[in-house]
Amino acid sequence: MSASIFPSLVGAVAALSVVLRRVGAAARAKAAVQRARAEQPAAPFDPVRHGLVPTAELDAERAAAPPPALVNKERQAVADAAWEGDWRPAAAYVAAAGEDWDERWLRQELLVAVAVHDADWLTEWREDQPGNCTAATVAAQLLVHQAWEVRGAGYADEVPADRMARFRQLLPAAFEAARRAALLSPTDPGPAVVMITVARAMRRPPEEFRPLWAELTARAPQHFDGHWQGLQYWCAKWCGSHAQMLDFAADALRRAPAGSPLAGIHLHALQELEKAAGPGALPTGQEASARLLAVGEALERLPADHERLPGLRHLLAYYLLLAGLHEAALEQFRLLGPWCGAAPWLGYRDPAVAFDRARAAAARGAGR
């Protein structure tokens, strides 16, 4: 099991992200690309003239440049140690994030992906440190992952009845595990994120969801993954409506502090709306444009190496283009460089072509 965490474990992390973050955004760029195709200039598009990387250098294998070798080495070491039966490096890896709750959650997701392959180390950690909130939360996260593996990734009406029934049978145990984990720490928001995830999956009514949300925001008011789960709860396909989802995202955008990715929740709301109702349902007008520009300003304040920045920047470039904010979209494409292995471009047979056509549309719209 310890042969290589990359790409094998990265694949597990990606699979876990599908379970915990069902953004479902990969195929939503078609309208923009079709528009871009229709608007192609007669002369060949010269990206270099617009400050963009050459078309030949586009790379659809990654959303951004690979992390530094030392980061990969650290993650590999954590996985190897766990698979060899030593939980201590995993515990230290999460503890090193301190009270940066967003970073801590990302590190816990890595541990869940490790445990998907072999969870003996996690069982031993729980036995050696029964009062450790992180260990208890990772165990609860693993239960959620296992339940969603049974369910599968389809919409509710696409899931076979027996699998849906088994999914619903497994969820209460995950909720109870998270509830007990919450008792182990008065400050760690991780257990609340798990409970919110399960409440959404179980379609619990708002009067049951709101106290869980209050618990999360009391512990970590700007928790990104918690807000993503909240957004999912309030979207129309789960427990709310388009209007409730958009209101939730607008509130997150207003409250997003400098240096936080929270403003990006607005982009995920646009994804959900476009998927459910088509690009014609997307907000338009000055207020909609102002919100997109506000998201762009928020992303400028994120550290350049923030793990969430590339994915959010790809979405921002796309929605700026759809909104006709060509100059702002073009700037995002410049910042993205050659990387196009992310939503929405991955929804196409050739993501690099889709990305390049979108860049061309932004350049033409900007009058360059």
CSV table of C-alpha atoms in Angstrom, one decimal:
chain,number,residue,atom,x,y,z
A,1,MET,CA,0.0,0.0,0.0
A,2,SER,CA,2.9,2.4,0.5
A,3,ALA,CA,4.3,2.3,-3.0
A,4,SER,CA,3.1,5.8,-4.1
A,5,ILE,CA,0.7,8.4,-2.8
A,6,PHE,CA,0.9,10.2,-6.1
A,7,PRO,CA,-0.9,9.7,-8.4
A,8,SER,CA,-2.6,6.8,-6.6
A,9,LEU,CA,-3.6,8.7,-3.5
A,10,VAL,CA,-4.3,11.9,-5.4
A,11,GLY,CA,-6.9,9.8,-7.2
A,12,ALA,CA,-8.4,8.8,-3.9
A,13,VAL,CA,-8.5,12.4,-2.7
A,14,ALA,CA,-10.2,13.4,-6.0
A,15,ALA,CA,-12.8,10.6,-5.5
A,16,LEU,CA,-13.3,11.8,-1.9
A,17,SER,CA,-13.8,15.3,-3.1
A,18,VAL,CA,-16.6,14.1,-5.4
A,19,VAL,CA,-18.3,12.6,-2.4
A,20,LEU,CA,-17.9,15.5,0.0
A,21,ARG,CA,-18.1,18.3,-2.6
A,22,ARG,CA,-20.5,17.2,-5.3
A,23,VAL,CA,-20.1,20.4,-7.3
A,24,GLY,CA,-20.9,18.6,-10.5
A,25,ALA,CA,-19.5,21.5,-12.6
A,26,ALA,CA,-17.5,19.9,-15.3
A,27,ALA,CA,-20.0,20.1,-18.2
A,28,ARG,CA,-21.2,23.7,-17.6
A,29,ALA,CA,-18.9,25.5,-20.0
A,30,LYS,CA,-20.6,24.5,-23.2
A,31,ALA,CA,-22.5,27.7,-23.8
A,32,ALA,CA,-19.4,29.8,-23.4
A,33,VAL,CA,-17.3,27.6,-25.7
A,34,GLN,CA,-20.1,27.5,-28.3
A,35,ARG,CA,-20.2,31.3,-28.1
A,36,ALA,CA,-16.4,31.5,-28.4
A,37,ARG,CA,-16.5,29.2,-31.4
A,38,ALA,CA,-19.0,31.4,-33.1
A,39,GLU,CA,-17.0,34.5,-32.3
A,40,GLN,CA,-13.6,33.2,-33.5
A,41,PRO,CA,-11.8,35.9,-35.5
A,42,ALA,CA,-11.0,35.3,-39.1
A,43,ALA,CA,-7.3,35.6,-38.3
A,44,PRO,CA,-5.7,32.9,-36.1
A,45,PHE,CA,-5.8,33.7,-32.4
A,46,ASP,CA,-2.4,34.7,-31.2
A,47,PRO,CA,-2.5,34.3,-27.4
A,48,VAL,CA,1.0,35.7,-26.9
A,49,ARG,CA,-0.2,39.0,-28.3
A,50,HIS,CA,-2.7,39.2,-25.4
A,51,GLY,CA,-0.2,38.3,-22.7
A,52,LEU,CA,-1.3,34.6,-22.6
A,53,VAL,CA,0.8,31.5,-22.9
A,54,PRO,CA,1.0,29.9,-26.3
A,55,THR,CA,-1.6,27.4,-27.3
A,56,ALA,CA,1.0,24.6,-27.7
A,57,GLU,CA,1.9,24.9,-24.0
A,58,LEU,CA,-1.6,24.3,-22.6
A,59,ASP,CA,-1.8,21.5,-20.1
A,60,ALA,CA,-5.1,19.8,-19.3
A,61,GLU,CA,-3.5,17.3,-16.9
A,62,ARG,CA,-3.5,19.7,-14.0
A,63,ALA,CA,-5.6,22.7,-12.7
A,64,ALA,CA,-2.4,24.5,-11.7
A,65,ALA,CA,1.3,24.0,-11.3
A,66,PRO,CA,2.2,21.0,-9.1
A,67,PRO,CA,2.9,21.6,-5.4
A,68,PRO,CA,6.5,21.9,-4.3
A,69,ALA,CA,8.3,18.6,-4.0
A,70,LEU,CA,8.6,19.0,-0.2
A,71,VAL,CA,4.8,19.1,0.1
A,72,ASN,CA,4.4,16.0,-1.9
A,73,LYS,CA,7.2,14.3,0.1
A,74,GLU,CA,5.4,15.2,3.4
A,75,ARG,CA,2.1,13.8,2.2
A,76,GLN,CA,3.8,10.7,0.9
A,77,ALA,CA,5.5,10.2,4.3
A,78,VAL,CA,2.2,10.5,6.1
A,79,ALA,CA,0.5,8.0,3.9
A,80,ASP,CA,3.4,5.5,4.0
A,81,ALA,CA,3.7,5.7,7.8
A,82,ALA,CA,-0.1,5.1,8.2
A,83,TRP,CA,-0.1,2.2,5.8
A,84,GLU,CA,2.8,0.7,7.9
A,85,GLY,CA,0.7,1.0,11.0
A,86,ASP,CA,2.0,4.3,12.5
A,87,TRP,CA,-0.7,6.9,13.1
A,88,ARG,CA,1.6,9.5,14.7
A,89,PRO,CA,2.8,11.3,11.6
A,90,ALA,CA,-0.9,11.6,10.5
A,91,ALA,CA,-1.8,13.2,13.8
A,92,ALA,CA,1.2,15.6,13.6
A,93,TYR,CA,0.3,16.5,10.0
A,94,VAL,CA,-3.1,17.7,11.0
A,95,ALA,CA,-2.0,19.3,14.3
A,96,ALA,CA,0.5,21.4,12.4
A,97,ALA,CA,-2.3,23.3,10.8
A,98,GLY,CA,-3.2,24.7,14.2
A,99,GLU,CA,-6.5,26.6,14.1
A,100,ASP,CA,-6.4,27.3,10.4
A,101,TRP,CA,-9.6,25.3,10.1
A,102,ASP,CA,-9.8,25.3,6.3
A,103,GLU,CA,-6.3,23.9,6.0
A,104,ARG,CA,-7.0,21.5,8.8
A,105,TRP,CA,-10.0,20.1,6.9
A,106,LEU,CA,-8.0,19.7,3.8
A,107,ARG,CA,-5.4,17.7,5.7
A,108,GLN,CA,-8.1,15.5,7.3
A,109,GLU,CA,-9.5,14.8,3.8
A,110,LEU,CA,-6.1,13.4,2.9
A,111,LEU,CA,-6.2,11.2,5.9
A,112,VAL,CA,-9.6,9.9,4.9
A,113,ALA,CA,-8.2,9.1,1.5
A,114,VAL,CA,-5.4,7.2,3.1
A,115,ALA,CA,-7.9,5.3,5.3
A,116,VAL,CA,-10.0,4.3,2.3
A,117,HIS,CA,-7.1,2.1,1.3
A,118,ASP,CA,-6.3,0.8,4.8
A,119,ALA,CA,-7.9,2.1,8.0
A,120,ASP,CA,-6.1,-0.2,10.6
A,121,TRP,CA,-3.9,2.8,11.6
A,122,LEU,CA,-7.0,4.9,12.2
A,123,THR,CA,-8.5,2.2,14.4
A,124,GLU,CA,-5.3,2.0,16.4
A,125,TRP,CA,-5.2,5.8,16.7
A,126,ARG,CA,-8.8,5.8,18.1
A,127,GLU,CA,-7.9,3.1,20.6
A,128,ASP,CA,-4.7,4.9,21.7
A,129,GLN,CA,-6.3,8.3,21.9
A,130,PRO,CA,-10.0,7.9,22.5
A,131,GLY,CA,-10.3,11.6,23.4
A,132,ASN,CA,-8.7,12.9,20.2
A,133,CYS,CA,-11.2,15.0,18.3
A,134,THR,CA,-9.3,14.8,15.0
A,135,ALA,CA,-9.1,11.0,15.0
A,136,ALA,CA,-12.8,10.8,15.9
A,137,THR,CA,-13.7,13.3,13.1
A,138,VAL,CA,-11.7,11.5,10.5
A,139,ALA,CA,-13.5,8.3,11.5
A,140,ALA,CA,-16.8,10.0,11.0
A,141,GLN,CA,-15.7,11.4,7.6
A,142,LEU,CA,-14.7,7.9,6.6
A,143,LEU,CA,-18.2,6.6,7.4
A,144,VAL,CA,-19.7,9.4,5.2
A,145,HIS,CA,-17.4,8.4,2.4
A,146,GLN,CA,-18.3,4.7,2.7
A,147,ALA,CA,-22.0,5.5,2.7
A,148,TRP,CA,-21.7,7.6,-0.5
A,149,GLU,CA,-19.6,4.9,-2.1
A,150,VAL,CA,-22.7,2.6,-1.7
A,151,ARG,CA,-25.0,5.3,-3.1
A,152,GLY,CA,-22.9,6.4,-6.1
A,153,ALA,CA,-22.7,9.7,-7.8
A,154,GLY,CA,-26.0,9.9,-9.6
A,155,TYR,CA,-29.0,12.0,-8.9
A,156,ALA,CA,-31.5,10.5,-6.5
A,157,ASP,CA,-33.8,9.2,-9.3
A,158,GLU,CA,-30.8,7.5,-10.9
A,159,VAL,CA,-29.7,5.5,-7.8
A,160,PRO,CA,-31.1,1.9,-7.5
A,161,ALA,CA,-33.6,1.6,-4.7
A,162,ASP,CA,-31.5,-1.0,-2.8
A,163,ARG,CA,-28.4,1.2,-2.8
A,164,MET,CA,-30.4,4.2,-1.7
A,165,ALA,CA,-31.9,2.3,1.1
A,166,ARG,CA,-28.5,1.1,2.3
A,167,PHE,CA,-27.1,4.6,2.0
A,168,ARG,CA,-29.8,5.9,4.3
A,169,GLN,CA,-29.2,3.1,6.7
A,170,LEU,CA,-25.5,4.0,7.0
A,171,LEU,CA,-25.9,7.8,7.5
A,172,PRO,CA,-27.2,7.8,11.1
A,173,ALA,CA,-24.0,6.0,12.3
A,174,ALA,CA,-21.9,8.7,10.6
A,175,PHE,CA,-24.0,11.5,12.2
A,176,GLU,CA,-23.7,9.9,15.7
A,177,ALA,CA,-19.9,9.5,15.2
A,178,ALA,CA,-19.6,13.2,14.4
A,179,ARG,CA,-21.9,14.2,17.3
A,180,ARG,CA,-19.6,12.3,19.7
A,181,ALA,CA,-16.5,13.8,18.1
A,182,ALA,CA,-18.0,17.3,18.7
A,183,LEU,CA,-18.0,16.6,22.4
A,184,LEU,CA,-14.3,16.1,22.4
A,185,SER,CA,-13.4,19.7,21.5
A,186,PRO,CA,-15.4,22.9,22.1
A,187,THR,CA,-13.6,24.6,19.2
A,188,ASP,CA,-12.9,22.2,16.4
A,189,PRO,CA,-15.6,22.7,13.6
A,190,GLY,CA,-14.8,19.5,11.8
A,191,PRO,CA,-17.5,17.4,13.5
A,192,ALA,CA,-20.1,20.1,12.7
A,193,VAL,CA,-19.1,19.9,9.0
A,194,VAL,CA,-19.7,16.2,9.0
A,195,MET,CA,-23.1,16.6,10.7
A,196,ILE,CA,-24.1,19.2,8.2
A,197,THR,CA,-23.1,16.9,5.4
A,198,VAL,CA,-25.2,14.0,6.8
A,199,ALA,CA,-28.1,16.3,7.5
A,200,ARG,CA,-28.1,17.3,3.9
A,201,ALA,CA,-27.8,13.7,2.7
A,202,MET,CA,-30.7,12.7,5.0
A,203,ARG,CA,-32.8,15.7,3.8
A,204,ARG,CA,-33.4,16.8,7.3
A,205,PRO,CA,-35.8,19.8,7.6
A,206,PRO,CA,-34.6,23.3,8.1
A,207,GLU,CA,-35.6,23.4,11.8
A,208,GLU,CA,-33.1,20.5,12.4
A,209,PHE,CA,-30.4,21.9,10.1
A,210,ARG,CA,-30.3,25.4,11.5
A,211,PRO,CA,-29.0,24.4,15.0
A,212,LEU,CA,-26.2,22.4,13.3
A,213,TRP,CA,-25.3,25.4,11.2
A,214,ALA,CA,-25.3,27.6,14.3
A,215,GLU,CA,-22.9,25.1,15.9
A,216,LEU,CA,-20.5,25.3,12.9
A,217,THR,CA,-20.5,29.1,12.6
A,218,ALA,CA,-20.0,29.5,16.3
A,219,ARG,CA,-16.8,27.4,15.9
A,220,ALA,CA,-15.6,28.7,12.5
A,221,PRO,CA,-17.7,31.4,10.9
A,222,GLN,CA,-15.9,31.3,7.6
A,223,HIS,CA,-15.3,27.6,7.2
A,224,PHE,CA,-15.1,27.0,3.4
A,225,ASP,CA,-16.1,23.4,3.3
A,226,GLY,CA,-18.8,24.0,5.9
A,227,HIS,CA,-20.3,26.7,3.6
A,228,TRP,CA,-20.0,24.4,0.6
A,229,GLN,CA,-22.1,21.8,2.4
A,230,GLY,CA,-24.5,24.6,3.5
A,231,LEU,CA,-24.8,25.7,-0.1
A,232,GLN,CA,-25.7,22.1,-1.1
A,233,TYR,CA,-28.3,21.9,1.6
A,234,TRP,CA,-30.1,25.0,0.4
A,235,CYS,CA,-29.9,24.2,-3.3
A,236,ALA,CA,-33.0,23.0,-5.1
A,237,LYS,CA,-31.9,19.5,-5.7
A,238,TRP,CA,-31.5,18.9,-1.9
A,239,CYS,CA,-33.6,20.8,0.6
A,240,GLY,CA,-34.1,24.3,-0.7
A,241,SER,CA,-34.6,26.4,-3.8
A,242,HIS,CA,-32.6,28.4,-6.3
A,243,ALA,CA,-33.5,31.6,-4.4
A,244,GLN,CA,-32.4,30.2,-1.0
A,245,MET,CA,-29.1,29.0,-2.5
A,246,LEU,CA,-28.3,32.3,-4.1
A,247,ASP,CA,-29.2,34.2,-0.9
A,248,PHE,CA,-26.9,31.9,1.1
A,249,ALA,CA,-24.1,32.5,-1.4
A,250,ALA,CA,-24.6,36.2,-1.4
A,251,ASP,CA,-24.4,36.3,2.4
A,252,ALA,CA,-21.1,34.3,2.3
A,253,LEU,CA,-19.7,36.8,-0.2
A,254,ARG,CA,-20.6,39.7,2.0
A,255,ARG,CA,-19.0,38.1,5.1
A,256,ALA,CA,-15.9,36.8,3.4
A,257,PRO,CA,-12.8,38.3,5.1
A,258,ALA,CA,-9.6,39.2,3.3
A,259,GLY,CA,-7.4,36.2,2.7
A,260,SER,CA,-10.3,33.7,2.8
A,261,PRO,CA,-11.6,31.7,-0.2
A,262,LEU,CA,-15.1,32.0,1.2
A,263,ALA,CA,-16.2,34.5,-1.6
A,264,GLY,CA,-15.8,31.6,-4.0
A,265,ILE,CA,-18.9,30.0,-2.7
A,266,HIS,CA,-20.7,32.4,-5.0
A,267,LEU,CA,-19.1,30.7,-8.0
A,268,HIS,CA,-20.3,27.3,-6.8
A,269,ALA,CA,-23.8,28.7,-6.5
A,270,LEU,CA,-23.7,29.8,-10.1
A,271,GLN,CA,-22.5,26.3,-11.0
A,272,GLU,CA,-25.5,24.7,-9.3
A,273,LEU,CA,-27.9,27.1,-10.8
A,274,GLU,CA,-26.5,26.7,-14.3
A,275,LYS,CA,-26.6,22.9,-14.0
A,276,ALA,CA,-30.2,22.9,-12.8
A,277,ALA,CA,-31.7,25.6,-15.0
A,278,GLY,CA,-29.2,26.4,-17.8
A,279,PRO,CA,-27.0,29.4,-18.5
A,280,GLY,CA,-30.1,31.5,-19.2
A,281,ALA,CA,-31.0,31.3,-15.5
A,282,LEU,CA,-27.8,33.0,-14.4
A,283,PRO,CA,-28.1,36.4,-12.7
A,284,THR,CA,-27.5,39.3,-15.0
A,285,GLY,CA,-27.2,43.1,-14.7
A,286,GLN,CA,-25.1,45.4,-12.6
A,287,GLU,CA,-25.5,43.6,-9.3
A,288,ALA,CA,-24.5,40.3,-10.8
A,289,SER,CA,-21.5,41.8,-12.4
A,290,ALA,CA,-20.5,43.6,-9.2
A,291,ARG,CA,-20.6,40.3,-7.3
A,292,LEU,CA,-18.3,38.6,-9.8
A,293,LEU,CA,-15.9,41.4,-9.6
A,294,ALA,CA,-16.0,41.3,-5.9
A,295,VAL,CA,-15.1,37.6,-6.0
A,296,GLY,CA,-12.2,38.5,-8.2
A,297,GLU,CA,-11.0,41.1,-5.7
A,298,ALA,CA,-11.3,38.5,-2.9
A,299,LEU,CA,-9.2,36.0,-4.9
A,300,GLU,CA,-6.5,38.6,-5.4
A,301,ARG,CA,-6.0,38.6,-1.6
A,302,LEU,CA,-5.5,34.9,-1.3
A,303,PRO,CA,-1.9,33.6,-1.0
A,304,ALA,CA,-0.6,32.6,-4.4
A,305,ASP,CA,-0.1,29.0,-3.2
A,306,HIS,CA,-3.6,28.6,-1.7
A,307,GLU,CA,-4.8,25.2,-2.6
A,308,ARG,CA,-8.3,26.4,-3.6
A,309,LEU,CA,-7.2,29.3,-5.7
A,310,PRO,CA,-6.7,27.6,-9.1
A,311,GLY,CA,-10.1,25.9,-9.1
A,312,LEU,CA,-11.9,29.1,-8.1
A,313,ARG,CA,-10.0,31.1,-10.7
A,314,HIS,CA,-11.0,28.7,-13.5
A,315,LEU,CA,-14.7,29.1,-12.5
A,316,LEU,CA,-14.3,32.9,-12.2
A,317,ALA,CA,-12.8,33.2,-15.6
A,318,TYR,CA,-15.7,31.3,-17.1
A,319,TYR,CA,-18.4,33.2,-15.3
A,320,LEU,CA,-16.8,36.6,-16.1
A,321,LEU,CA,-16.8,35.6,-19.7
A,322,LEU,CA,-20.5,34.6,-19.6
A,323,ALA,CA,-21.3,37.9,-18.0
A,324,GLY,CA,-19.5,39.8,-20.8
A,325,LEU,CA,-16.8,41.1,-18.4
A,326,HIS,CA,-14.2,40.3,-21.0
A,327,GLU,CA,-11.3,42.4,-19.7
A,328,ALA,CA,-11.7,40.9,-16.2
A,329,ALA,CA,-12.0,37.4,-17.7
A,330,LEU,CA,-8.9,37.9,-19.8
A,331,GLU,CA,-6.9,38.8,-16.7
A,332,GLN,CA,-8.0,35.6,-15.0
A,333,PHE,CA,-6.9,33.6,-18.1
A,334,ARG,CA,-3.5,35.3,-17.9
A,335,LEU,CA,-3.1,34.3,-14.2
A,336,LEU,CA,-4.1,30.8,-15.0
A,337,GLY,CA,-1.2,30.4,-17.4
A,338,PRO,CA,-1.1,27.0,-19.2
A,339,TRP,CA,-3.2,25.0,-16.8
A,340,CYS,CA,-6.6,23.9,-17.9
A,341,GLY,CA,-7.2,20.6,-16.1
A,342,ALA,CA,-10.2,21.8,-14.1
A,343,ALA,CA,-13.9,22.5,-14.3
A,344,PRO,CA,-15.5,23.7,-16.5
A,345,TRP,CA,-13.0,22.8,-19.3
A,346,LEU,CA,-12.8,19.1,-18.3
A,347,GLY,CA,-16.4,18.6,-19.6
A,348,TYR,CA,-15.1,18.7,-23.2
A,349,ARG,CA,-13.4,16.0,-25.3
A,350,ASP,CA,-10.4,18.4,-25.6
A,351,PRO,CA,-10.2,20.7,-22.5
A,352,ALA,CA,-7.3,22.6,-24.0
A,353,VAL,CA,-9.3,23.5,-27.1
A,354,ALA,CA,-12.3,24.6,-24.9
A,355,PHE,CA,-10.0,26.7,-22.7
A,356,ASP,CA,-8.2,28.2,-25.7
A,357,ARG,CA,-11.5,29.2,-27.4
A,358,ALA,CA,-12.7,30.8,-24.2
A,359,ARG,CA,-9.4,32.8,-24.0
A,360,ALA,CA,-9.9,33.9,-27.5
A,361,ALA,CA,-13.5,35.1,-26.8
A,362,ALA,CA,-12.3,37.1,-23.8
A,363,ALA,CA,-9.5,38.7,-25.9
A,364,ARG,CA,-11.9,39.6,-28.7
A,365,GLY,CA,-14.5,40.9,-26.3
A,366,ALA,CA,-11.9,43.1,-24.6
A,367,GLY,CA,-11.2,44.6,-28.0
A,368,ARG,CA,-7.6,43.4,-28.2
